[in-house]
């Protein structure tokens, strides 16, 4: 079943077309990444489905469209752009407002605050919070009502590395509970690590959509692409005592497209699926070089992303 | 609705700006009514033949700036902090949001009316003038007047989103423009502007020879009808605007 169906959503702000005829479906239980550079229309899209922006044309529906949208919105956890709370109220009071709007029990508030490590600060004013803490509070508010659909727009904004990894854990945990998660981000890494599906937007155009594997090998991407460009470039980093010698040897490997010496390693470019670290290691050893470092860089999404949004 | 109002109460009970303005509001109404009781001496009452309630309602009719400030501050801060938008994201409908604000406006109009009534009552009891509850209709009219002024303030705030801008326009319009147009073009529009139509419900008590102003006064029901029309227009405009706009 599909959680959300978008039909030709277009949004214009005077001269700018923020979204141009965007249609796709979000399947239930998926972790759906919406990917795009800054200003590509990610937030506009999420603003429309959360009812704060009015689409110029097009429509959307949740599930089969039979349940009133206002009811469904109460059962959604949404973090859109920046955390918006009353600065002169404490974390707890701010969540009391959310709990009242969503008609959920006040006992949920402490549970949510504990989940994001803000329990000790629950009686502090929101305006005394750091950016990361504000973001945590926003996340607490999205999971407050134990929603079926979670919309997260740049959820790791302003968080420290620990916070970022906690958010990833949280997303995985929510996905494990069967929730549908819609995640907008310009951080490919973030999307790649947690998403099952992805939609790529650029200047309001939908460029690719599907499950992560599918979207990557999609042939519907820009028409200028030749068949060889359809193959995805991948990288392996190799280190040895003599980098020049190593690079020379590796260049002779048939599968290798190009090599590059930078940052104390040789980066080997090849097409995905044609070369493994094992092969590289074996080849170097046979040619008298002992490798002291070998790491596979899976740059799938990034290369595809850059390719598509070029 | 009770749930929605309890949300407003959480928002306001810790809002210092709101609390301070409320205290100033009470003090200013106290002061104003003290002045009324000073002016409204036995002699004055005998000469003018008017009711204390009329005088009280008229004088207090100049004091809507502070309650309007409360409304404008509360409405605009929801824009500034983007919390109104957040309320919608969290699941309120836009209609619910505007309706709640309207209930707050009515509540504040009621609050000012109760204040005026209480102060007039207290000063009336302690004065040496005969005190009665005749002409209490002026307190009802005062409530209507208060409601119109505050609904106008709310409409300005909802449309303009900027507190200082809304407040400036409110003050200039309510104190100057509306009164000026009303007296200048009295023959044409006959006191039927948004604010003057409710102002005329409460006649000027101290003017003795009002003839020189050359006012063409209409029956009360005309003013009441126009007041209702304006209230409905403002309400409709607010709901329509909030329903359509991007937050």
Coordinates of C-alpha atoms in Angstrom, one line a residue:
Chain A
X1 CA 0.0 0.0 0.0
X2 CA 1.1 3.5 -0.6
X3 CA 1.3 6.0 2.2
X4 CA 1.4 9.1 0.0
X5 CA 0.6 9.7 -3.6
X6 CA 1.6 13.0 -5.3
X7 CA -0.1 13.9 -8.6
X8 CA 1.6 16.6 -10.6
X9 CA 2.4 19.0 -7.8
X10 CA 3.4 22.4 -9.1
X11 CA 4.3 25.4 -6.9
X12 CA 5.2 28.8 -8.2
X13 CA 6.4 31.8 -6.2
X14 CA 5.9 34.7 -8.5
X15 CA 8.7 34.2 -11.1
X16 CA 10.2 31.1 -9.6
X17 CA 8.9 27.6 -10.2
X18 CA 9.8 25.8 -7.0
X19 CA 8.2 22.5 -8.0
X20 CA 7.3 21.5 -11.5
X21 CA 4.8 18.8 -12.0
X22 CA 6.2 16.4 -9.5
X23 CA 4.5 13.0 -9.1
X24 CA 5.6 9.9 -7.2
X25 CA 4.3 7.5 -4.6
X26 CA 5.8 6.7 -1.2
X27 CA 5.3 3.0 -0.2
X28 CA 4.3 2.1 3.3
X29 CA 7.1 1.1 5.5
X30 CA 9.8 2.7 3.3
X31 CA 12.5 5.1 4.4
X32 CA 12.0 7.5 1.6
X33 CA 14.9 9.9 0.9
X34 CA 14.2 13.2 -0.9
X35 CA 17.5 14.3 -2.2
X36 CA 18.5 17.5 -3.9
X37 CA 20.9 20.5 -3.7
X38 CA 19.9 23.6 -1.8
X39 CA 16.9 25.3 -3.2
X40 CA 15.7 22.3 -5.2
X41 CA 12.2 22.2 -3.7
X42 CA 12.5 19.6 -1.0
X43 CA 11.1 21.7 1.8
X44 CA 8.5 23.2 -0.5
X45 CA 7.3 19.7 -1.3
X46 CA 7.1 18.7 2.3
X47 CA 5.5 22.0 3.2
X48 CA 2.7 21.2 0.7
X49 CA 1.9 17.8 2.2
X50 CA 2.0 19.2 5.7
X51 CA -0.6 21.9 4.7
X52 CA 1.5 25.0 5.4
X53 CA 2.0 25.7 1.7
X54 CA -0.6 25.8 -1.0
X55 CA 0.3 24.0 -4.2
X56 CA -0.4 26.1 -7.4
X57 CA -1.7 23.0 -9.0
X58 CA -1.7 19.2 -8.6
X59 CA -3.0 17.1 -5.7
X60 CA -1.8 14.6 -3.1
X61 CA -3.5 12.0 -1.0
X62 CA -2.5 9.9 2.0
X63 CA -3.3 6.2 1.8
X64 CA -6.4 5.7 -0.4
X65 CA -7.7 9.2 0.3
X66 CA -10.7 8.0 2.3
X67 CA -9.6 9.3 5.7
X68 CA -9.8 13.1 6.2
X69 CA -6.4 14.7 5.8
X70 CA -6.8 16.6 9.1
X71 CA -7.0 13.4 11.0
X72 CA -4.0 11.9 9.2
X73 CA -1.9 15.1 9.9
X74 CA -2.4 14.6 13.6
X75 CA -0.9 11.1 13.3
X76 CA 2.2 12.4 11.5
X77 CA 5.5 13.5 13.1
X78 CA 7.0 16.4 11.2
X79 CA 10.2 18.3 11.5
X80 CA 10.2 20.9 8.8
X81 CA 13.3 23.2 8.4
X82 CA 14.1 24.8 11.7
X83 CA 12.6 23.8 15.0
X84 CA 9.8 26.3 15.8
X85 CA 9.0 26.6 19.5
X86 CA 7.9 29.3 22.0
X87 CA 11.2 30.7 23.2
X88 CA 9.8 31.7 26.6
X89 CA 8.4 28.3 27.4
X90 CA 10.3 25.3 28.7
X91 CA 11.0 22.2 26.7
X92 CA 8.2 20.4 28.5
X93 CA 5.6 23.2 28.1
X94 CA 6.4 23.4 24.4
X95 CA 5.8 19.6 24.1
X96 CA 2.6 20.0 26.1
X97 CA 1.3 22.3 23.4
X98 CA 2.2 19.7 20.8
X99 CA 0.6 16.9 22.8
X100 CA -2.6 18.8 23.2
X101 CA -2.7 19.5 19.4
X102 CA -2.1 15.8 18.7
X103 CA -4.4 14.7 21.5
X104 CA -1.8 12.4 23.0
X105 CA -1.1 11.7 26.6
X106 CA 1.2 14.0 28.6
X107 CA 3.0 10.9 29.9
X108 CA 4.5 10.5 26.4
X109 CA 6.4 13.8 26.9
X110 CA 8.9 12.5 29.3
X111 CA 9.4 9.4 27.3
X112 CA 10.2 11.5 24.2
X113 CA 12.5 13.8 26.1
X114 CA 14.4 10.9 27.5
X115 CA 14.8 9.5 24.0
X116 CA 16.6 12.6 22.8
X117 CA 18.6 13.2 26.0
X118 CA 16.8 16.4 27.0
X119 CA 15.1 15.1 30.1
X120 CA 17.4 16.8 32.5
X121 CA 16.8 20.1 30.7
X122 CA 13.1 19.8 30.4
X123 CA 12.4 22.8 32.7
X124 CA 14.7 25.1 30.8
X125 CA 13.5 27.8 28.5
X126 CA 13.7 26.9 24.8
X127 CA 15.6 30.1 24.1
X128 CA 18.5 29.0 26.3
X129 CA 19.0 25.9 24.2
X130 CA 21.9 25.4 21.8
X131 CA 21.2 24.7 18.1
X132 CA 21.7 21.0 18.6
X133 CA 19.4 20.9 21.6
X134 CA 16.7 22.8 19.7
X135 CA 17.0 20.2 17.0
X136 CA 16.7 17.4 19.5
X137 CA 13.6 18.9 21.0
X138 CA 12.1 19.1 17.5
X139 CA 12.8 15.4 17.0
X140 CA 11.2 14.7 20.4
X141 CA 8.2 16.5 19.2
X142 CA 8.0 14.5 16.0
X143 CA 8.1 11.2 17.8
X144 CA 5.8 12.3 20.6
X145 CA 2.6 10.8 19.3
X146 CA 4.2 7.6 18.1
X147 CA 3.2 8.5 14.5
X148 CA 2.8 6.2 11.6
X149 CA 4.4 8.7 9.2
X150 CA 7.5 10.6 10.1
X151 CA 8.7 13.5 8.0
X152 CA 12.2 14.7 8.7
X153 CA 13.6 17.7 6.8
X154 CA 17.4 17.9 7.4
X155 CA 17.1 16.2 10.8
X156 CA 20.8 16.2 11.5
X157 CA 21.2 20.0 11.0
X158 CA 23.3 21.4 13.8
X159 CA 23.9 18.1 15.5
X160 CA 27.3 16.9 16.7
X161 CA 28.6 13.5 15.3
X162 CA 27.2 11.7 18.3
X163 CA 23.8 13.3 17.7
X164 CA 23.9 12.5 14.0
X165 CA 24.6 8.8 14.7
X166 CA 21.8 8.8 17.3
X167 CA 19.4 10.2 14.7
X168 CA 20.4 7.4 12.3
X169 CA 19.8 4.9 15.0
X170 CA 16.4 6.4 15.6
X171 CA 15.5 6.4 12.0
X172 CA 16.5 2.7 11.7
X173 CA 14.6 1.9 14.9
X174 CA 11.4 3.7 13.6
X175 CA 11.8 1.9 10.2
X176 CA 12.1 -1.4 12.1
X177 CA 8.8 -0.7 13.8
X178 CA 7.2 -0.4 10.3
X179 CA 6.8 3.3 10.3
X180 CA 7.1 5.2 7.0
X181 CA 9.8 7.8 7.1
X182 CA 10.2 10.6 4.6
X183 CA 13.7 12.1 4.9
X184 CA 14.7 15.2 3.0
X185 CA 18.4 15.9 2.9
X186 CA 21.3 17.3 0.8
X187 CA 23.6 15.0 2.7
X188 CA 24.0 12.0 0.4
X189 CA 25.8 10.1 3.0
X190 CA 22.8 10.4 5.3
X191 CA 20.4 9.2 2.7
X192 CA 22.6 6.4 1.5
X193 CA 23.0 5.0 5.0
X194 CA 19.4 4.8 5.9
X195 CA 17.1 5.0 2.9
X196 CA 15.3 2.3 1.0
X197 CA 13.9 4.6 -1.6
X198 CA 15.0 7.9 -3.1
X199 CA 13.7 10.7 -5.2
X200 CA 16.1 13.2 -6.6
X201 CA 15.0 16.8 -7.2
X202 CA 16.7 19.6 -8.9
X203 CA 15.3 23.1 -9.4
X204 CA 11.8 21.7 -8.9
X205 CA 12.2 18.9 -11.4
X206 CA 11.9 15.3 -10.4
X207 CA 15.0 13.7 -12.0
X208 CA 14.9 10.1 -10.7
X209 CA 12.8 8.1 -8.3
X210 CA 12.6 4.6 -7.0
X211 CA 14.2 2.2 -4.6
X212 CA 17.9 3.1 -4.0
X213 CA 19.2 0.5 -6.4
X214 CA 16.6 1.2 -9.0
X215 CA 17.0 5.0 -8.9
X216 CA 20.7 4.6 -9.4
X217 CA 20.5 2.4 -12.4
X218 CA 17.5 4.3 -13.8
X219 CA 17.8 4.9 -17.5
X220 CA 15.4 7.7 -17.5
X221 CA 18.0 10.1 -16.3
X222 CA 19.2 13.0 -18.6
X223 CA 19.1 12.1 -22.3
X224 CA 22.6 13.2 -23.1
X225 CA 24.0 10.2 -21.2
X226 CA 25.8 7.6 -23.3
X227 CA 25.7 3.9 -22.4
X228 CA 29.2 4.0 -20.8
X229 CA 28.1 6.8 -18.6
X230 CA 25.3 4.6 -17.4
X231 CA 27.9 2.6 -15.6
X232 CA 28.6 4.0 -12.2
X233 CA 32.1 5.0 -11.3
X234 CA 33.5 3.5 -8.1
X235 CA 36.7 4.0 -6.2
X236 CA 39.2 2.0 -4.3
X237 CA 41.9 3.6 -2.3
X238 CA 45.2 1.8 -2.2
X239 CA 48.3 2.7 -0.1
X240 CA 51.9 1.5 -0.4
X241 CA 55.4 2.7 0.4
X242 CA 56.0 4.0 -3.2
X243 CA 52.9 5.6 -4.5
X244 CA 54.2 6.5 -8.0
X245 CA 55.2 2.9 -8.6
X246 CA 51.9 1.7 -7.3
X247 CA 50.0 4.1 -9.6
X248 CA 52.0 3.0 -12.6
X249 CA 51.3 -0.7 -11.9
X250 CA 47.6 -0.2 -11.3
X251 CA 47.2 1.9 -14.5
X252 CA 48.0 -1.3 -16.4
X253 CA 45.1 -3.2 -14.9
X254 CA 42.5 -3.6 -17.6
X255 CA 39.5 -2.8 -15.4
X256 CA 41.0 0.5 -14.1
X257 CA 39.8 3.7 -15.8
X258 CA 42.1 6.1 -14.1
X259 CA 44.4 6.6 -11.1
X260 CA 45.1 9.5 -9.0
X261 CA 47.6 10.2 -6.2
X262 CA 46.2 12.3 -3.4
X263 CA 46.2 12.4 0.4
X264 CA 48.9 9.7 0.7
X265 CA 46.9 7.1 -1.2
X266 CA 46.3 6.1 -4.8
X267 CA 42.7 6.3 -5.8
X268 CA 41.7 3.8 -8.4
X269 CA 38.6 4.6 -10.5
X270 CA 36.7 1.8 -12.0
X271 CA 33.2 0.9 -13.0
X272 CA 31.1 -0.6 -10.3
X273 CA 31.1 -4.4 -10.2
X274 CA 34.1 -4.8 -12.5
X275 CA 36.8 -4.7 -9.8
X276 CA 37.1 -5.9 -6.3
X277 CA 39.7 -5.0 -3.6
X278 CA 40.8 -8.6 -3.6
X279 CA 41.7 -8.4 -7.3
X280 CA 43.7 -5.2 -6.7
X281 CA 45.5 -6.7 -3.8
X282 CA 46.4 -9.8 -5.8
X283 CA 47.5 -7.8 -8.8
X284 CA 49.8 -5.6 -6.8
X285 CA 51.3 -8.5 -5.0
X286 CA 52.0 -10.3 -8.3
X287 CA 53.7 -7.2 -9.5
X288 CA 55.9 -7.0 -6.5
X289 CA 54.2 -4.3 -4.5
X290 CA 53.0 -4.9 -0.9
X291 CA 49.8 -3.0 -0.2
X292 CA 49.5 -1.5 3.3
X293 CA 46.1 0.0 2.8
X294 CA 43.1 -0.9 0.8
X295 CA 39.6 0.6 1.2
X296 CA 36.6 0.4 -1.0
X297 CA 34.8 3.8 -1.4
X298 CA 31.2 3.2 -2.3
X299 CA 30.4 6.5 -3.9
X300 CA 27.3 5.2 -5.7
X301 CA 24.8 7.8 -4.7
X302 CA 27.2 10.7 -4.8
X303 CA 28.4 10.0 -8.3
X304 CA 24.9 9.3 -9.5
X305 CA 23.7 12.4 -7.7
X306 CA 26.3 14.7 -9.3
X307 CA 25.8 13.0 -12.6
X308 CA 22.0 13.5 -12.5
X309 CA 22.0 17.0 -11.1
X310 CA 24.8 18.3 -13.4
Chain B
X1 CA -12.8 24.2 21.6
X2 CA -11.8 23.9 25.3
X3 CA -8.8 22.0 24.2
X4 CA -7.8 24.8 21.8
X5 CA -8.3 27.4 24.5
X6 CA -6.2 25.4 26.9
X7 CA -3.4 25.5 24.3
X8 CA -3.7 29.3 24.2
X9 CA -3.5 29.5 28.0
X10 CA -0.2 27.5 28.0
X11 CA 1.1 29.9 25.4
X12 CA 0.1 33.0 27.4
X13 CA 0.5 32.2 31.1
X14 CA 4.3 32.3 31.0
X15 CA 4.5 35.1 28.4
X16 CA 5.9 38.1 30.3
X17 CA 5.0 40.6 27.6
X18 CA 1.4 39.5 27.9
X19 CA 1.4 39.6 31.7
X20 CA 3.0 43.1 31.8
X21 CA 0.6 44.4 29.2
X22 CA -2.3 43.0 31.2
X23 CA -1.2 44.7 34.3
X24 CA -0.7 48.0 32.4
X25 CA -4.2 47.5 30.9
X26 CA -5.8 47.1 34.4
X27 CA -3.9 50.1 35.7
X28 CA -4.8 52.3 32.8
X29 CA -8.5 51.4 33.0
X30 CA -8.3 52.2 36.7
X31 CA -6.8 55.6 36.0
X32 CA -9.2 56.4 33.3
X33 CA -12.2 55.6 35.4
X34 CA -10.7 57.6 38.3
X35 CA -10.6 60.6 35.9
X36 CA -14.2 59.9 34.9
X37 CA -15.3 59.9 38.5
X38 CA -13.5 63.2 39.1
X39 CA -15.1 64.9 36.2
X40 CA -18.5 63.4 36.7
X41 CA -19.4 65.5 39.7
X42 CA -22.8 66.2 41.0
X43 CA -22.9 69.5 39.1
X44 CA -21.8 68.0 35.9
X45 CA -24.4 65.3 36.1
X46 CA -27.2 67.8 36.8
X47 CA -26.2 70.1 33.9
X48 CA -25.6 67.4 31.3
X49 CA -28.5 65.1 32.2
X50 CA -26.6 62.1 31.1
X51 CA -26.0 58.8 32.7
X52 CA -22.8 57.8 34.4
X53 CA -22.7 54.7 32.3
X54 CA -22.7 56.7 29.1
X55 CA -19.8 58.9 30.3
X56 CA -17.9 55.8 31.5
X57 CA -18.4 54.0 28.2
X58 CA -17.5 57.1 26.1
X59 CA -14.3 57.9 28.0
X60 CA -13.1 54.3 28.0
X61 CA -13.7 54.2 24.3
X62 CA -10.4 56.0 23.9
X63 CA -8.4 53.2 25.6
X64 CA -8.3 50.4 23.1
X65 CA -4.7 50.8 22.2
X66 CA -3.4 48.6 25.1
X67 CA -5.8 45.7 24.5
X68 CA -5.1 46.0 20.8
X69 CA -1.4 45.8 21.6
X70 CA -2.0 42.5 23.4
X71 CA -3.9 41.1 20.4
X72 CA -1.3 42.3 17.9
X73 CA 1.6 41.1 19.9
X74 CA 0.1 37.7 20.4
X75 CA -0.8 37.3 16.8
X76 CA 2.4 38.6 15.3
X77 CA 4.7 36.7 17.6
X78 CA 3.2 33.5 16.2
X79 CA 4.5 34.6 12.8
X80 CA 7.8 35.8 14.1
X81 CA 8.6 32.6 15.9
X82 CA 6.9 30.6 13.2
X83 CA 4.9 28.8 15.9
X84 CA 1.6 29.4 14.2
X85 CA 3.0 27.5 11.2
X86 CA 4.2 24.8 13.6
X87 CA 0.8 24.5 15.1
X88 CA -0.6 23.8 11.7
X89 CA 2.2 21.3 10.9
X90 CA 1.5 19.6 14.2
X91 CA -2.1 19.0 13.2
X92 CA -4.3 22.0 13.9
X93 CA -6.5 23.0 11.0
X94 CA -6.2 26.6 9.8
X95 CA -9.8 27.2 10.6
X96 CA -9.3 26.0 14.2
X97 CA -6.3 28.2 14.5
X98 CA -8.1 31.4 13.4
X99 CA -11.2 30.5 15.4
X100 CA -9.1 30.1 18.6
X101 CA -7.6 33.5 18.1
X102 CA -11.1 35.0 17.6
X103 CA -12.3 33.4 20.8
X104 CA -9.3 35.1 22.5
X105 CA -10.3 38.4 21.0
X106 CA -13.8 38.0 22.3
X107 CA -12.5 37.0 25.7
X108 CA -10.3 40.1 25.8
X109 CA -13.2 42.4 24.8
X110 CA -15.2 40.8 27.5
X111 CA -12.4 41.3 30.0
X112 CA -12.1 45.0 29.2
X113 CA -15.8 45.4 29.5
X114 CA -15.9 43.7 32.9
X115 CA -13.0 46.0 34.0
X116 CA -14.9 49.1 32.9
X117 CA -18.0 47.9 34.6
X118 CA -16.2 47.0 37.9
X119 CA -14.3 50.3 38.1
X120 CA -17.4 52.3 37.2
X121 CA -19.4 50.4 39.8
X122 CA -16.8 50.9 42.5
X123 CA -16.3 54.6 41.8
X124 CA -20.0 55.0 41.5
X125 CA -20.8 53.5 44.9
X126 CA -18.2 55.7 46.6
X127 CA -19.3 58.8 44.9
X128 CA -21.9 61.1 46.4
X129 CA -24.0 61.0 43.3
X130 CA -27.1 59.0 43.0
X131 CA -26.1 55.7 41.5
X132 CA -28.3 53.3 39.5
X133 CA -28.2 50.7 36.8
X134 CA -30.3 52.6 34.3
X135 CA -28.7 53.0 30.9
X136 CA -26.6 49.9 31.5
X137 CA -27.0 49.3 27.8
X138 CA -24.0 51.5 27.3
X139 CA -21.9 48.8 28.8
X140 CA -23.2 46.4 26.3
X141 CA -22.4 48.9 23.6
X142 CA -19.0 49.3 25.1
X143 CA -18.5 45.6 24.7
X144 CA -19.5 45.8 21.0
X145 CA -17.2 48.7 20.5
X146 CA -14.3 46.9 22.2
X147 CA -15.0 43.9 20.0
X148 CA -14.9 45.9 16.8
X149 CA -11.6 47.6 17.7
X150 CA -9.9 44.4 18.7
X151 CA -11.2 42.5 15.7
X152 CA -9.7 45.3 13.5
X153 CA -6.4 45.0 15.4
X154 CA -6.4 41.2 14.9
X155 CA -7.2 41.6 11.2
X156 CA -4.4 44.0 10.7
X157 CA -2.0 41.7 12.6
X158 CA -3.1 38.7 10.6
X159 CA -2.7 40.4 7.3
X160 CA 0.5 42.4 7.9
X161 CA 2.4 39.9 10.1
X162 CA 4.5 42.7 11.6
X163 CA 3.7 43.9 15.1
X164 CA 5.0 47.5 14.9
X165 CA 3.5 48.1 11.5
X166 CA 0.1 46.8 12.5
X167 CA 0.1 48.7 15.7
X168 CA 1.1 52.0 14.0
X169 CA -1.7 51.6 11.4
X170 CA -4.2 50.7 14.1
X171 CA -3.3 53.8 16.2
X172 CA -3.3 56.2 13.3
X173 CA -6.5 54.8 11.8
X174 CA -8.5 54.4 15.1
X175 CA -7.5 57.7 16.6
X176 CA -7.1 60.0 13.6
X177 CA -8.2 58.7 10.2
X178 CA -11.5 57.2 11.1
X179 CA -12.5 60.2 13.2
X180 CA -11.4 62.7 10.6
X181 CA -13.2 61.0 7.7
X182 CA -16.3 60.6 9.9
X183 CA -16.5 64.3 10.7
X184 CA -15.3 65.5 7.3
X185 CA -17.6 63.4 5.2
X186 CA -20.4 63.1 7.7
X187 CA -23.0 64.0 5.2
X188 CA -21.9 61.4 2.7
X189 CA -21.0 58.4 4.9
X190 CA -23.0 59.4 7.9
X191 CA -20.8 57.8 10.6
X192 CA -20.9 54.4 9.0
X193 CA -17.2 53.8 8.8
X194 CA -15.9 50.6 10.5
X195 CA -15.0 52.2 13.8
X196 CA -17.3 55.3 13.8
X197 CA -20.4 53.2 13.3
X198 CA -19.8 51.6 16.7
X199 CA -18.5 54.8 18.2
X200 CA -21.8 56.5 17.5
X201 CA -23.6 53.9 19.6
X202 CA -22.3 55.8 22.6
X203 CA -23.1 59.5 22.2
X204 CA -20.6 62.1 23.3
X205 CA -21.7 63.0 26.8
X206 CA -20.0 66.3 27.4
X207 CA -20.6 68.1 24.2
X208 CA -23.6 70.2 25.3
X209 CA -24.0 71.9 21.9
X210 CA -23.2 69.1 19.5
X211 CA -25.1 70.9 16.8
X212 CA -22.0 72.9 15.8
X213 CA -20.5 69.6 14.6
X214 CA -23.4 69.3 12.3
X215 CA -23.7 65.6 12.9
X216 CA -26.5 63.7 11.2
X217 CA -27.2 61.0 13.7
X218 CA -29.0 57.9 12.8
X219 CA -31.1 55.6 14.8
X220 CA -29.2 53.1 17.0
X221 CA -30.2 50.1 15.0
X222 CA -28.6 51.4 11.8
X223 CA -25.3 51.7 13.7
X224 CA -25.8 48.2 15.1
X225 CA -26.5 46.7 11.7
X226 CA -23.4 48.3 10.2
X227 CA -21.3 47.2 13.1
X228 CA -22.4 43.6 12.6
X229 CA -21.7 43.9 8.9
X230 CA -18.1 45.1 9.6
X231 CA -17.6 42.4 12.2
X232 CA -18.7 39.7 9.7
X233 CA -16.5 41.2 6.9
X234 CA -13.4 41.2 9.2
X235 CA -14.1 37.6 10.3
X236 CA -14.5 36.4 6.8
X237 CA -11.4 38.2 5.6
X238 CA -9.3 36.7 8.3
X239 CA -10.6 33.1 7.7
X240 CA -10.2 33.5 4.0
X241 CA -6.7 35.0 4.2
X242 CA -5.4 32.4 6.6
X243 CA -6.9 29.5 4.6
X244 CA -5.2 30.7 1.4
X245 CA -1.8 32.0 2.4
X246 CA 1.5 30.2 2.6
X247 CA 2.6 30.1 6.2

